[in-house]
């Protein structure tokens, strides 16, 4: 009986962690997409290197700062220098 409870609790905890991780990954992906959308709207074309840098960034705080930077930078060069 104790083993069954332990297994149930472990499964429950695993599902909880999986959901949490999935939400975080979704927030990261959405932030990456938002940055690229802002840059494309402002500057038409975004170099592949910038796209790669943004898509390889998984720190949500950093991505959020990139959103602000993308909205306020003077040029793509300005954006990449301040990243």
mmCIF file of C-alpha atoms in Angstrom, residues 10-61:
data_model
loop_
_atom_site.group_PDB
_atom_site.id
_atom_site.type_symbol
_atom_site.label_atom_id
_atom_site.label_comp_id
_atom_site.label_asym_id
_atom_site.label_seq_id
_atom_site.Cartn_x
_atom_site.Cartn_y
_atom_site.Cartn_z
ATOM 1 C CA UNK A 10 5.779 10.416 -7.794
ATOM 2 C CA UNK A 11 3.614 10.378 -10.920
ATOM 3 C CA UNK A 12 1.626 13.359 -9.654
ATOM 4 C CA UNK A 13 4.824 15.300 -8.953
ATOM 5 C CA UNK A 14 6.259 14.359 -12.366
ATOM 6 C CA UNK A 15 3.145 15.595 -14.156
ATOM 7 C CA UNK A 16 3.219 18.828 -12.147
ATOM 8 C CA UNK A 17 6.878 19.433 -13.052
ATOM 9 C CA UNK A 18 6.235 18.564 -16.697
ATOM 10 C CA UNK A 19 3.412 21.088 -16.925
ATOM 11 C CA UNK A 20 5.572 23.742 -15.252
ATOM 12 C CA UNK A 21 8.437 23.085 -17.695
ATOM 13 C CA UNK A 22 6.062 23.139 -20.667
ATOM 14 C CA UNK A 23 4.654 26.501 -19.606
ATOM 15 C CA UNK A 24 8.169 27.927 -19.234
ATOM 16 C CA UNK A 25 9.176 26.642 -22.687
ATOM 17 C CA UNK A 26 6.015 28.199 -24.131
ATOM 18 C CA UNK A 27 6.820 31.561 -22.544
ATOM 19 C CA UNK A 28 10.352 31.432 -23.951
ATOM 20 C CA UNK A 29 9.135 30.550 -27.454
ATOM 21 C CA UNK A 30 6.489 33.307 -27.341
ATOM 22 C CA UNK A 31 9.068 35.893 -26.238
ATOM 23 C CA UNK A 32 11.433 34.840 -29.034
ATOM 24 C CA UNK A 33 8.606 35.178 -31.567
ATOM 25 C CA UNK A 34 7.567 38.577 -30.161
ATOM 26 C CA UNK A 35 11.096 39.977 -30.454
ATOM 27 C CA UNK A 36 11.428 38.848 -34.059
ATOM 28 C CA UNK A 37 7.985 40.219 -34.894
ATOM 29 C CA UNK A 38 8.866 43.623 -33.443
ATOM 30 C CA UNK A 39 12.177 43.740 -35.297
ATOM 31 C CA UNK A 40 10.618 42.662 -38.611
ATOM 32 C CA UNK A 41 7.843 45.238 -38.236
ATOM 33 C CA UNK A 42 10.348 48.003 -37.548
ATOM 34 C CA UNK A 43 13.202 47.066 -39.883
ATOM 35 C CA UNK A 44 11.626 44.749 -42.527
ATOM 36 C CA UNK A 45 14.476 42.241 -42.669
ATOM 37 C CA UNK A 46 16.248 40.553 -39.762
ATOM 38 C CA UNK A 47 19.591 38.861 -40.424
ATOM 39 C CA UNK A 48 19.793 35.102 -39.859
ATOM 40 C CA UNK A 49 22.503 35.636 -37.230
ATOM 41 C CA UNK A 50 20.169 37.809 -35.136
ATOM 42 C CA UNK A 51 17.396 35.221 -35.509
ATOM 43 C CA UNK A 52 19.792 32.476 -34.345
ATOM 44 C CA UNK A 53 20.947 34.529 -31.343
ATOM 45 C CA UNK A 54 17.393 35.255 -30.268
ATOM 46 C CA UNK A 55 16.226 31.669 -30.798
ATOM 47 C CA UNK A 56 19.172 30.302 -28.822
ATOM 48 C CA UNK A 57 18.439 32.566 -25.844
ATOM 49 C CA UNK A 58 16.427 30.696 -23.203
ATOM 50 C CA UNK A 59 16.750 33.126 -20.303
ATOM 51 C CA UNK A 60 13.278 34.665 -19.987
ATOM 52 C CA UNK A 61 14.519 37.807 -18.216
#
